Short mmCIF file of C-alpha atoms in Angstrom, two decimals:
data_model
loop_
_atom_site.label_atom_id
_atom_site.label_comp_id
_atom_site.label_asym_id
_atom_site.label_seq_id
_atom_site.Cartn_x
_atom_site.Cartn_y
_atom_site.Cartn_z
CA UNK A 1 -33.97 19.64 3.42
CA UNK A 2 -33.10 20.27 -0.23
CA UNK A 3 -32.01 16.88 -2.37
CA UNK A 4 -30.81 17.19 -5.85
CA UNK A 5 -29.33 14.26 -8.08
CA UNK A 6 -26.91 14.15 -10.43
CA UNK A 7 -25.44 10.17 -11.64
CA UNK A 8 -21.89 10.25 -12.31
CA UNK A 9 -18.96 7.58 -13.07
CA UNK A 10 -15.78 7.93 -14.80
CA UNK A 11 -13.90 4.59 -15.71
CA UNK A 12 -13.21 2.18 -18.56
CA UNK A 13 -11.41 -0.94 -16.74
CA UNK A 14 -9.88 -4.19 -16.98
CA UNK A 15 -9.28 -6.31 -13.84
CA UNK A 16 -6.32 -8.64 -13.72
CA UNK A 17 -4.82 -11.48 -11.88
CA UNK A 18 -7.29 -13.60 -9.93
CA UNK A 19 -10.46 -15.60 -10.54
CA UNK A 20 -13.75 -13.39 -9.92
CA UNK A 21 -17.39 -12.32 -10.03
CA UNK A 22 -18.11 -10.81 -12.99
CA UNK A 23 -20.25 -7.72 -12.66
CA UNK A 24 -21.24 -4.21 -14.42
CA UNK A 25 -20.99 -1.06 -13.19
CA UNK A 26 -23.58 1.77 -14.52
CA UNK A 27 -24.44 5.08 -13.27
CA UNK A 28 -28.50 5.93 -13.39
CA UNK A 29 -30.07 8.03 -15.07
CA UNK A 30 -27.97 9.51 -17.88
CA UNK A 31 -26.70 6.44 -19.47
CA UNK A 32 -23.41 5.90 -17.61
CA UNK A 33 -22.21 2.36 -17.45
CA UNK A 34 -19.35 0.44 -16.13
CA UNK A 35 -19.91 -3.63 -17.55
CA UNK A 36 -17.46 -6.26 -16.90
CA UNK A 37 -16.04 -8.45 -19.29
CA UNK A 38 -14.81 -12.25 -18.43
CA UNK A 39 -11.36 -13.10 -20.44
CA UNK A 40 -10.73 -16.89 -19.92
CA UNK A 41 -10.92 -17.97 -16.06
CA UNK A 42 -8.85 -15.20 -14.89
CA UNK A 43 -9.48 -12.08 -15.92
CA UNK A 44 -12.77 -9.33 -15.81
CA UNK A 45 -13.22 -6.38 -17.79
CA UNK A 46 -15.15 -3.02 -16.34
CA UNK A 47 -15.99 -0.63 -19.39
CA UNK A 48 -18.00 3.05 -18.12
CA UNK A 49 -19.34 5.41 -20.13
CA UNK A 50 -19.45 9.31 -19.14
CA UNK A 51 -22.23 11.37 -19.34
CA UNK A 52 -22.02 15.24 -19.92
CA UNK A 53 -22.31 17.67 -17.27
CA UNK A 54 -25.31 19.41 -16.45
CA UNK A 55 -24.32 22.04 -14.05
CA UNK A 56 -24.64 22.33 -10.55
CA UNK A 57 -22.86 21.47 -7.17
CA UNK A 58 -23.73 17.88 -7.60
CA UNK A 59 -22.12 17.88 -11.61
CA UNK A 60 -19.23 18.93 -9.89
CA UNK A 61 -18.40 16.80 -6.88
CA UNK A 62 -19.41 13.92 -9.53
CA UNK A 63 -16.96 15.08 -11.91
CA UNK A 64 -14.76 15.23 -8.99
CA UNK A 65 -15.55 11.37 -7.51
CA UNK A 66 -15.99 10.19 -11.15
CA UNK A 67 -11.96 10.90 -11.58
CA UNK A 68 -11.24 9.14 -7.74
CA UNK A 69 -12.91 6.25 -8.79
CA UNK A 70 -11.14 6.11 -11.84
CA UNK A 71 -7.72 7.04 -10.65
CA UNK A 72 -8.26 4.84 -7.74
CA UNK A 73 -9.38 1.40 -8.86
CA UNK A 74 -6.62 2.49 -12.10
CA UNK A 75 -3.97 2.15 -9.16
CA UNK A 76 -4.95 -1.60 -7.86
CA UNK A 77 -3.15 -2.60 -10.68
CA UNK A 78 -6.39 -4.86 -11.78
CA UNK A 79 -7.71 -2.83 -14.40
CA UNK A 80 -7.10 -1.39 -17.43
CA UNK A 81 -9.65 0.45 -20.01
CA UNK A 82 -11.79 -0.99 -22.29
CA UNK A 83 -15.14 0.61 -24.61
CA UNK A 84 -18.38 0.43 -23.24
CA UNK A 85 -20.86 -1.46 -24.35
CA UNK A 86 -24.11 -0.49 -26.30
CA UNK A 87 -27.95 -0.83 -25.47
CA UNK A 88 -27.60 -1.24 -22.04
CA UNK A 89 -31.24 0.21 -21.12
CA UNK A 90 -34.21 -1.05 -22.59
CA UNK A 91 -35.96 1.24 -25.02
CA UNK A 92 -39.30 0.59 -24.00
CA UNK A 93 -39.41 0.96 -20.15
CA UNK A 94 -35.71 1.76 -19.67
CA UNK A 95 -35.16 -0.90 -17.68
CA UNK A 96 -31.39 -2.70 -17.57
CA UNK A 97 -30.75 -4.85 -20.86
CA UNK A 98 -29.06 -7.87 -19.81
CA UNK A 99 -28.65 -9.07 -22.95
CA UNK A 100 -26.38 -6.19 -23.38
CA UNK A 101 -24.70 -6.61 -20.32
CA UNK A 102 -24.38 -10.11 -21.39
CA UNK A 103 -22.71 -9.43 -24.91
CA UNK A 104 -19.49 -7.91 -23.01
CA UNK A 105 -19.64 -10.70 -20.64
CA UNK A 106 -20.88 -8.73 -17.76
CA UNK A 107 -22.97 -10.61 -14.99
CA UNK A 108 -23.19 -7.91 -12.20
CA UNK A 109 -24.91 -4.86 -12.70
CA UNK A 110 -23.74 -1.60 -10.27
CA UNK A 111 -25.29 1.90 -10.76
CA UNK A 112 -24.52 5.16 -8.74
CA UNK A 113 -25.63 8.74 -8.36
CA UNK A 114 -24.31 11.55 -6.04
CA UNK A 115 -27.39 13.18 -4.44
CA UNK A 116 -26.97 17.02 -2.54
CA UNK A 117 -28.45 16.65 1.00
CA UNK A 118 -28.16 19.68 3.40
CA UNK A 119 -25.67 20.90 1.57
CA UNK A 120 -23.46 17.32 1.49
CA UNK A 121 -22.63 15.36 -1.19
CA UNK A 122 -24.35 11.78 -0.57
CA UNK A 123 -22.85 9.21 -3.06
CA UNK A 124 -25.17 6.68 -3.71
CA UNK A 125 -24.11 3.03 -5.32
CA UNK A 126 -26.42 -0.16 -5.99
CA UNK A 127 -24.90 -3.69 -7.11
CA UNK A 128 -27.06 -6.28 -8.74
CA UNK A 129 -26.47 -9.82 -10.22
CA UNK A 130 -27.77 -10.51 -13.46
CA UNK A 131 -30.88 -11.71 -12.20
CA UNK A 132 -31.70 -8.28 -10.30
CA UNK A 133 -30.28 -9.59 -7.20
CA UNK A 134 -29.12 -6.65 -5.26
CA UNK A 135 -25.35 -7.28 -3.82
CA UNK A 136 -24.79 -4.43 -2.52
CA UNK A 137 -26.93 -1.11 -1.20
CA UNK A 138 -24.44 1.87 0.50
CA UNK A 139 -24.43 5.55 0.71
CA UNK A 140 -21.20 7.09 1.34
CA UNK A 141 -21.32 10.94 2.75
CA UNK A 142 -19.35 13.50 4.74
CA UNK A 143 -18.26 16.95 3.79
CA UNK A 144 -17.35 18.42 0.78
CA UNK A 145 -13.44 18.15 1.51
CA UNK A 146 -13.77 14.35 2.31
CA UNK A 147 -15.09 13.84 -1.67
CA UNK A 148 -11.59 11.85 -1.92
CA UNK A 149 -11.89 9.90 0.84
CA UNK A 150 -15.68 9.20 -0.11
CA UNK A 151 -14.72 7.98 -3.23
CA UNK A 152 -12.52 5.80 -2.18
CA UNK A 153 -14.39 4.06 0.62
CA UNK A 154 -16.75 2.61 -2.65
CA UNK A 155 -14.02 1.37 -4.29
CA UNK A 156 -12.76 -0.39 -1.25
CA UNK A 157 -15.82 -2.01 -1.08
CA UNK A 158 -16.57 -2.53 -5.21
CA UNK A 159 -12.61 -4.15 -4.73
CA UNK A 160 -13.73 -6.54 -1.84
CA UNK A 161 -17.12 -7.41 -3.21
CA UNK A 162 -14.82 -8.79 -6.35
CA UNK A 163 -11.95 -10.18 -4.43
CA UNK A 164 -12.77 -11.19 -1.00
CA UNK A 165 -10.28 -8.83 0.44
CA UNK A 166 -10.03 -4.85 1.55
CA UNK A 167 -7.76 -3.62 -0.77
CA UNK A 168 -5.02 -0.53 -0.51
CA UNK A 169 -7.55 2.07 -0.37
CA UNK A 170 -6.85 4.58 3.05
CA UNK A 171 -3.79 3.06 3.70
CA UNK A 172 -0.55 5.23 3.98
CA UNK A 173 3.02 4.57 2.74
CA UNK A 174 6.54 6.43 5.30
CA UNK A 175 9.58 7.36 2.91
CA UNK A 176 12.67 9.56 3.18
CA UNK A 177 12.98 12.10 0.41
CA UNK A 178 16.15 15.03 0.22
CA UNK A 179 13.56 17.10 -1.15
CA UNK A 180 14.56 19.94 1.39
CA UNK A 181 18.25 19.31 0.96
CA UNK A 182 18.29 17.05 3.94
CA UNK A 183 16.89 13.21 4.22
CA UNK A 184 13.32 13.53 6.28
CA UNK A 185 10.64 11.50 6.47
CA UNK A 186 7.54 11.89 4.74
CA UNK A 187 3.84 10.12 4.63
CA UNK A 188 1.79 9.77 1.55
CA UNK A 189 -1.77 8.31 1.09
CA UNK A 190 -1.68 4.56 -0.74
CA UNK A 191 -1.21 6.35 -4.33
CA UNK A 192 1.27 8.72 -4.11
CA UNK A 193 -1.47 12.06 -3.13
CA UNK A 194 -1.56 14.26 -0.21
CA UNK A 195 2.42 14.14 0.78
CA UNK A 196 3.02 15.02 4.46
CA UNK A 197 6.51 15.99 5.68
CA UNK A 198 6.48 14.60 9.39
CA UNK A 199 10.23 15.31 10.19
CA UNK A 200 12.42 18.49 10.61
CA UNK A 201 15.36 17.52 12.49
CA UNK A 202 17.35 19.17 9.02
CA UNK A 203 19.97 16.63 9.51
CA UNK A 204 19.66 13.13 8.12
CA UNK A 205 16.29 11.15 8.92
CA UNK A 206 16.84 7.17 7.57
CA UNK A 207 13.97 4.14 7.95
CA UNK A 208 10.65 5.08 8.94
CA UNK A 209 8.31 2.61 10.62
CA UNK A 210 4.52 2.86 11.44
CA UNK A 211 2.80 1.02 14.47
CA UNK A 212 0.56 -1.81 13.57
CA UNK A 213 -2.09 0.40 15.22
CA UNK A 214 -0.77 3.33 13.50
CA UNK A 215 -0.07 5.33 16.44
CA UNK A 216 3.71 5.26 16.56
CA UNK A 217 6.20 6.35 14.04
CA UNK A 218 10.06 5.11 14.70
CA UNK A 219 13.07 6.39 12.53
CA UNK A 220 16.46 6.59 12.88
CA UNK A 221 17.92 10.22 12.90
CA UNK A 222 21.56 11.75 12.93
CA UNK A 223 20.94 15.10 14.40
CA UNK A 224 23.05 14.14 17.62
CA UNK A 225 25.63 13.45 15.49
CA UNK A 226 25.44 9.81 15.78
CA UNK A 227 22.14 7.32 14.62
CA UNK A 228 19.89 7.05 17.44
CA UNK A 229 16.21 6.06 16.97
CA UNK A 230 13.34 8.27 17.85
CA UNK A 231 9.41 7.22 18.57
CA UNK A 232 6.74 9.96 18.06
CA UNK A 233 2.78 9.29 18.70
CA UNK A 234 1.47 11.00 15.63
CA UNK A 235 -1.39 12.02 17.59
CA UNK A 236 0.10 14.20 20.30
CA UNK A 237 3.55 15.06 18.70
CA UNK A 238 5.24 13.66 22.31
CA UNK A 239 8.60 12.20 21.00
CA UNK A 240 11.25 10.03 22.85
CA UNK A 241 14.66 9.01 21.91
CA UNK A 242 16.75 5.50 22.64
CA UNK A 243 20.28 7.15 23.10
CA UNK A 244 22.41 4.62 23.51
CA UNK A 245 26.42 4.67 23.07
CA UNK A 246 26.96 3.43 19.11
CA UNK A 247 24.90 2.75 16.61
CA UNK A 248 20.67 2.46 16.56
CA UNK A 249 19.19 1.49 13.69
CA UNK A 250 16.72 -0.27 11.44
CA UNK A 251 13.39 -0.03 13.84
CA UNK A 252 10.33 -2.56 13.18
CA UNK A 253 7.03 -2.86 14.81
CA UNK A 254 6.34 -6.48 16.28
CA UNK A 255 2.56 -7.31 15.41
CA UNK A 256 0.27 -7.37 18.07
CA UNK A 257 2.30 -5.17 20.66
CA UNK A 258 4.09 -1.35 21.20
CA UNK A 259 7.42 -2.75 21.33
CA UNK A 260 9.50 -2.60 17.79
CA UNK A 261 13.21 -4.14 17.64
CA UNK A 262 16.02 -2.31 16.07
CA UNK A 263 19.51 -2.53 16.39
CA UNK A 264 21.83 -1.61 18.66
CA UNK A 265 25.74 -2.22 19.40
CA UNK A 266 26.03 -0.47 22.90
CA UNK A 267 26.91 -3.62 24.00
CA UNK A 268 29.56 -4.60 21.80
CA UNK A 269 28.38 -6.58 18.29
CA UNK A 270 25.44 -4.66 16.38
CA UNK A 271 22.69 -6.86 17.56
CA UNK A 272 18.66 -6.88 17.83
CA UNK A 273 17.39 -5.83 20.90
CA UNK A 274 13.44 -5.37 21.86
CA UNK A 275 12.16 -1.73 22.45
CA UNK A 276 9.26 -0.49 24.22
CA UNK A 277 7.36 2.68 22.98
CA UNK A 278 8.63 4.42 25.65
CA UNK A 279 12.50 4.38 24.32
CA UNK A 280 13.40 1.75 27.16
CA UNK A 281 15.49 -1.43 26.45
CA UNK A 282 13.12 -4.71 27.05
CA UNK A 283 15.60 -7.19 26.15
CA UNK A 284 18.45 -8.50 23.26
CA UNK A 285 16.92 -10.71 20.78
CA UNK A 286 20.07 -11.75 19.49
CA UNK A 287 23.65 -13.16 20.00
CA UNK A 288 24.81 -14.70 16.77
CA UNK A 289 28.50 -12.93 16.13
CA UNK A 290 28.65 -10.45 13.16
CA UNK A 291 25.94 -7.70 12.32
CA UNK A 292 22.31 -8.01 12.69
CA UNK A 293 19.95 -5.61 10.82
CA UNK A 294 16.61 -4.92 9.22
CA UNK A 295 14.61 -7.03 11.19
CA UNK A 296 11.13 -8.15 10.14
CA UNK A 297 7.78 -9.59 11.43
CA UNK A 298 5.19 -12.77 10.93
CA UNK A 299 2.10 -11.45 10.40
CA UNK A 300 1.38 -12.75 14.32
CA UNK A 301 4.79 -11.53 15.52
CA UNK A 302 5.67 -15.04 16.77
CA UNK A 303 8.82 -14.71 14.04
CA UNK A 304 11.18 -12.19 12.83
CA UNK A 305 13.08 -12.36 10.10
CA UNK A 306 16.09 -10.20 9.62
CA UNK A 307 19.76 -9.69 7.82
CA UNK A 308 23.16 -11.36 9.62
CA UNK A 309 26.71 -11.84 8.46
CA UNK A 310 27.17 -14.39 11.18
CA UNK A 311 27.79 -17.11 7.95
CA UNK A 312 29.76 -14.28 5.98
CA UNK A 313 28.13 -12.05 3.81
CA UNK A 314 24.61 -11.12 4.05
CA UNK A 315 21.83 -13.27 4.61
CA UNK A 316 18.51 -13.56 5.61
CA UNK A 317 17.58 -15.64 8.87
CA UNK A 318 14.27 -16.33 10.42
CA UNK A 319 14.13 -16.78 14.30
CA UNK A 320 11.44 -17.52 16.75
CA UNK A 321 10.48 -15.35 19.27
CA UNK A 322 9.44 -17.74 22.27
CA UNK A 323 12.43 -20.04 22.05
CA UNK A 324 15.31 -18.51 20.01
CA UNK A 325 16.23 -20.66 17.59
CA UNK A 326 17.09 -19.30 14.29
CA UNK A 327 17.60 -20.56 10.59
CA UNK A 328 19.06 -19.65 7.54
CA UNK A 329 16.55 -18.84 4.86
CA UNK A 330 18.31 -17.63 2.00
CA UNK A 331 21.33 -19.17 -0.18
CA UNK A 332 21.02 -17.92 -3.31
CA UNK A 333 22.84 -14.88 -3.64
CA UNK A 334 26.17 -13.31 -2.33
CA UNK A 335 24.42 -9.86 -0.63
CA UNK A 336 20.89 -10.23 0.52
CA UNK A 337 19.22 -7.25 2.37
CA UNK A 338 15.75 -5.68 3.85
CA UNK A 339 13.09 -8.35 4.07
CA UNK A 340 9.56 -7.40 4.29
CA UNK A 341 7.20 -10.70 5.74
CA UNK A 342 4.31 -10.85 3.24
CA UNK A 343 0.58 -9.64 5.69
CA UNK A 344 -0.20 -13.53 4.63
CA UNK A 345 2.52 -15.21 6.17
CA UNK A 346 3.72 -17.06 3.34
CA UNK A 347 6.51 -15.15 1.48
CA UNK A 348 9.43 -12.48 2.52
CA UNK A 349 10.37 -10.14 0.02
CA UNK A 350 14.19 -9.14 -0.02
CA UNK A 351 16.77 -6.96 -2.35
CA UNK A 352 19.49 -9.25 -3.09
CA UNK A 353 23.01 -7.75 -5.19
CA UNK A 354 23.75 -9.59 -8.64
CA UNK A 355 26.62 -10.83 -9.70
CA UNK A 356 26.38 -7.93 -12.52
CA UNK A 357 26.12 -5.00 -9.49
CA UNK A 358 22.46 -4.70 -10.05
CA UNK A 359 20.64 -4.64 -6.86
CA UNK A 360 17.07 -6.08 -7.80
CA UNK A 361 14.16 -7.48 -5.98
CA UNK A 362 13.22 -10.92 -4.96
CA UNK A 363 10.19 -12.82 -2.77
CA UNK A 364 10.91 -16.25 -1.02
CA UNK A 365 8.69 -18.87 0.58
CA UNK A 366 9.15 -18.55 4.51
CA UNK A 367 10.18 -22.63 4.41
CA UNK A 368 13.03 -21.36 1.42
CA UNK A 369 11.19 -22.67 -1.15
CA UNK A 370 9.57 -20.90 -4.49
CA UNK A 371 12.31 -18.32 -5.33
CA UNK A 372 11.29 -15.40 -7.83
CA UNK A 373 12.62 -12.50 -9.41
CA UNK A 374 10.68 -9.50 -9.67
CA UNK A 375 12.62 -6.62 -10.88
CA UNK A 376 15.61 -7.19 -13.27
CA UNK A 377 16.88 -4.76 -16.19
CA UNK A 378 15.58 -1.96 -14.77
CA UNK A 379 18.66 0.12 -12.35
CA UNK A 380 18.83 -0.79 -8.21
CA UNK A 381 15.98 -1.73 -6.86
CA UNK A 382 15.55 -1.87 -2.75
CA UNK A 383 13.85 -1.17 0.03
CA UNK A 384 10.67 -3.57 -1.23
CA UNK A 385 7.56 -3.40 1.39
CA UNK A 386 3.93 -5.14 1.21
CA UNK A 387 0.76 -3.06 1.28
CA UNK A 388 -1.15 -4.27 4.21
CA UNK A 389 -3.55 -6.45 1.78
CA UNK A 390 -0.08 -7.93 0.46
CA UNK A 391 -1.81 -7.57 -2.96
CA UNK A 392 1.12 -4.75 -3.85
CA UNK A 393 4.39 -3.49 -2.94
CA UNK A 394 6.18 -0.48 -2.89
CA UNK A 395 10.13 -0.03 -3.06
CA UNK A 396 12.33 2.23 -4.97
CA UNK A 397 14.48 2.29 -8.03
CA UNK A 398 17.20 4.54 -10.04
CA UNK A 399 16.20 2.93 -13.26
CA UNK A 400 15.34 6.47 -13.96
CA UNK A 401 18.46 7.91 -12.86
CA UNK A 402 17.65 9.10 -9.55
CA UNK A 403 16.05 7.11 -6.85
CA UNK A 404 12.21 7.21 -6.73
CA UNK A 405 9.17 5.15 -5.37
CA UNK A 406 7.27 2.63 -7.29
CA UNK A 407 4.88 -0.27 -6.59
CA UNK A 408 3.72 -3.37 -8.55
CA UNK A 409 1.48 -6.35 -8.34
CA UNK A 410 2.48 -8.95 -5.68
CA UNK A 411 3.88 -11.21 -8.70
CA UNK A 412 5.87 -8.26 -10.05
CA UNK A 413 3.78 -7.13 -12.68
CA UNK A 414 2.43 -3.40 -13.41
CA UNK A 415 5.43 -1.48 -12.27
CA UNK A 416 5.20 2.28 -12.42
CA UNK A 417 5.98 5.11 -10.70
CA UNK A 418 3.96 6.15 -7.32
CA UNK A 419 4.79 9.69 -7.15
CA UNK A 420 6.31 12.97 -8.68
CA UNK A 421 8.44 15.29 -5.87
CA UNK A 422 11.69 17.09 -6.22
CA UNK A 423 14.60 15.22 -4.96
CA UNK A 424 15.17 11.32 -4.84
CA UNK A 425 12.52 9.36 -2.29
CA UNK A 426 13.34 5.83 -0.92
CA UNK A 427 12.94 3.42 2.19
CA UNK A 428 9.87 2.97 1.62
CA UNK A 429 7.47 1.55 4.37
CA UNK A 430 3.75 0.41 3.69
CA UNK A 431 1.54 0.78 6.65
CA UNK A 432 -2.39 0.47 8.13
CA UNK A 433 -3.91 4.46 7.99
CA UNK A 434 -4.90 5.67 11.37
#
């Protein structure tokens, strides 16, 4: 077995938002670094410094995992670049200089190489405190065609060893784009890459929902004529239809279970019925007069949330799943629409019409308190949905003319486009990878 080495890294970054471990971030060898700077009690700074390429297989899958990493922790939304500091090897025995390390504020020393064994790459990372404690000792490997996906499973893990928390990274996002010339559903990874068209029915193909175990997708489709949902296990392609009389629309998954709720008006009022993966009816969720859409669940599926006009225009209502009883959560605001229930439990997010037309974005505490705006100024902007860390959300927006994807923090900072595709995208739906 043949090894050769080759350290790599890529980044100059900032991380926002949240109170952390400092730590720096150096690849061996060739005098790569990544240090982190503490701003105040909130904020870290990573700074890396490249190295030139040598030549060689291993120069170019680190080239390769040097620009995932960078792309990839870029997208959290916690960091931004920053220079790299000096002197951080020792001149005498080349050893780290935590002085150094210290002078940017960095307490946490990682360093990496990618290493060729059998003809795979072998990424190789090693996190230290600034007392040589090692934090963290992994080797990340597959094939050649999984460098992406190798990449990314260290930043997962550099994100949680900072936060606590898995973070975005191999999770997927559902959409409907008119790319074609008709609305079908498509699947992206977390940041925009690798775009997957999963429907064909060349007719119109509206609100795409993932399983919680990522087996099932459920979307509403026209081709009959009519809106009728349809459930497909991604794995086998088997695909089932609920073809009721009227209207079926706005599927959700309930937590913990196969069964997703949508709506459906086959017996009389549009109202919420429960589904099993199969297509058959379980049982009607609700009886409140007017129309009931978009439902939503608690992270333990004990509570759905979803949109009524049983009080007049729309509003957002919570009910509980064991005993039925159902309040209003929202108030403020004339047209409130699509909830998402924050993966914490805490907060609903919801698109809400302004008095000016706008449509814009806002999140709610589940008990009605702690209102906030997080889009204004900038076109309509709907369809918001929590990554499964609820650390992000995606949703889309015309306030570039046509209707396209974009994310932001949880507290509505760091907006920017996910993706560039022909036609408009929207409907977004954040969901667990399988």
């Amino acid at each position: 077995m043949r090894s050769t080495r080759n350290s790599f890294a890529c980044l100059c970054i900032m991380l926002f938002g949240m109170l952390f471990v400092p730590f720096t971030l150096r690849a061996e060898e060739v005098g790569e670094y990544i240090a982190i700077r503490k701003e105040g009690a909130s904020r870290i700074a990573v700074v890396l410094d490249k190295t030139s390429a040598d030549g060689g297989k291993q120069t170019e899958w680190a080239r390769s995992l040097d620009v995932t990493i960078n792309k990839g922790l870029d997208f959290t939304g916690l960091f931004n670049l920053l220079p790299a500091p000096l002197n951080i090897r020792n001149g005498q025995n080349g050893g780290l200089n935590f002085a150094s390390i210290a002078s940017v504020g960095g307490d946490i020393y990682a360093g990496g190489s990618v290493t060729k064994r059998s003809g795979r790459p072998v990424l190789e990372m090693h996190v230290y405190d600034s007392s040589g404690k090692s934090l963290l000792a992994r080797n990340y490997t597959g094939e050649e065609s999984q460098l992406r996906a190798i990449g990314l499973r260290f930043c997962a893990d550099l994100v949680e060893l900072l936060t606590g928390k898995r973070s975005v990274f191999g999770t997927k996002i559902v959409f409907v784009s008119n790319r074609t010339g008709n609305k079908e559903v498509y699947m992206c990874d977390f940041d925009g890459e690798n775009v997957e068209q999963l429907t064909n029915s060349r007719s119109i193909s509206l609100t795409p929902a993932v399983s919680p175990d990522g087996n099932y997708i459920a979307w509403t489709d026209y081709t009959s004529g009519k809106p009728d949902l349809y459930i497909k296990n991604i794995a086998t392609g088997a695909k089932v239809s609920v073809n009721k009389h009227g209207v079926c629309i706005s599927p959700a998954w309930r937590p913990g279970t196969n069964t997703l709720v949508t709506t459906l008006s086959y017996q009389g009022d549009q109202d919420l019925y429960l589904i099993r993966a199969d297509g058959t009816v379980d049982r009607r969720l609700t009886k409140g007069g007017g129309i009931d859409v978009s439902p939503t669940f608690s992270p333990d599926g004990s509570k759905m949330a979803f949109v009524s006009t049983r009080q007049g225009g729309p509003q957002i209502f919570i009910q509980d799943m064991n005993s039925g009883q159902v309040r209003r959560l929202t108030y403020s605001g004339i047209y409130n629409t699509q909830p998402s229930w924050s993966p914490s439990g805490g907060k609903i997010l919801y698109s809400s019409m302004q008095k000016s037309g706008e449509i814009n974005i806002f999140s709610i505490d589940v008990d009605g308190s702690g209102l906030l705006q997080l889009t204004s100024g900038s076109g309509n902007n709907e369809y918001p949905s929590w990554s499964p860390d609820g650390s992000m959300i995606v949703f889309s927006s015309t306030r570039n003319g046509r209707r396209r994807l974009y994310v932001m923090n949880a507290d509505g900072s760091n907006q920017r486009p996910l993706l560039n595709m022909q036609g408009e995208q929207q409907q977004p739906s954040w969901s667990v990878s399988k």
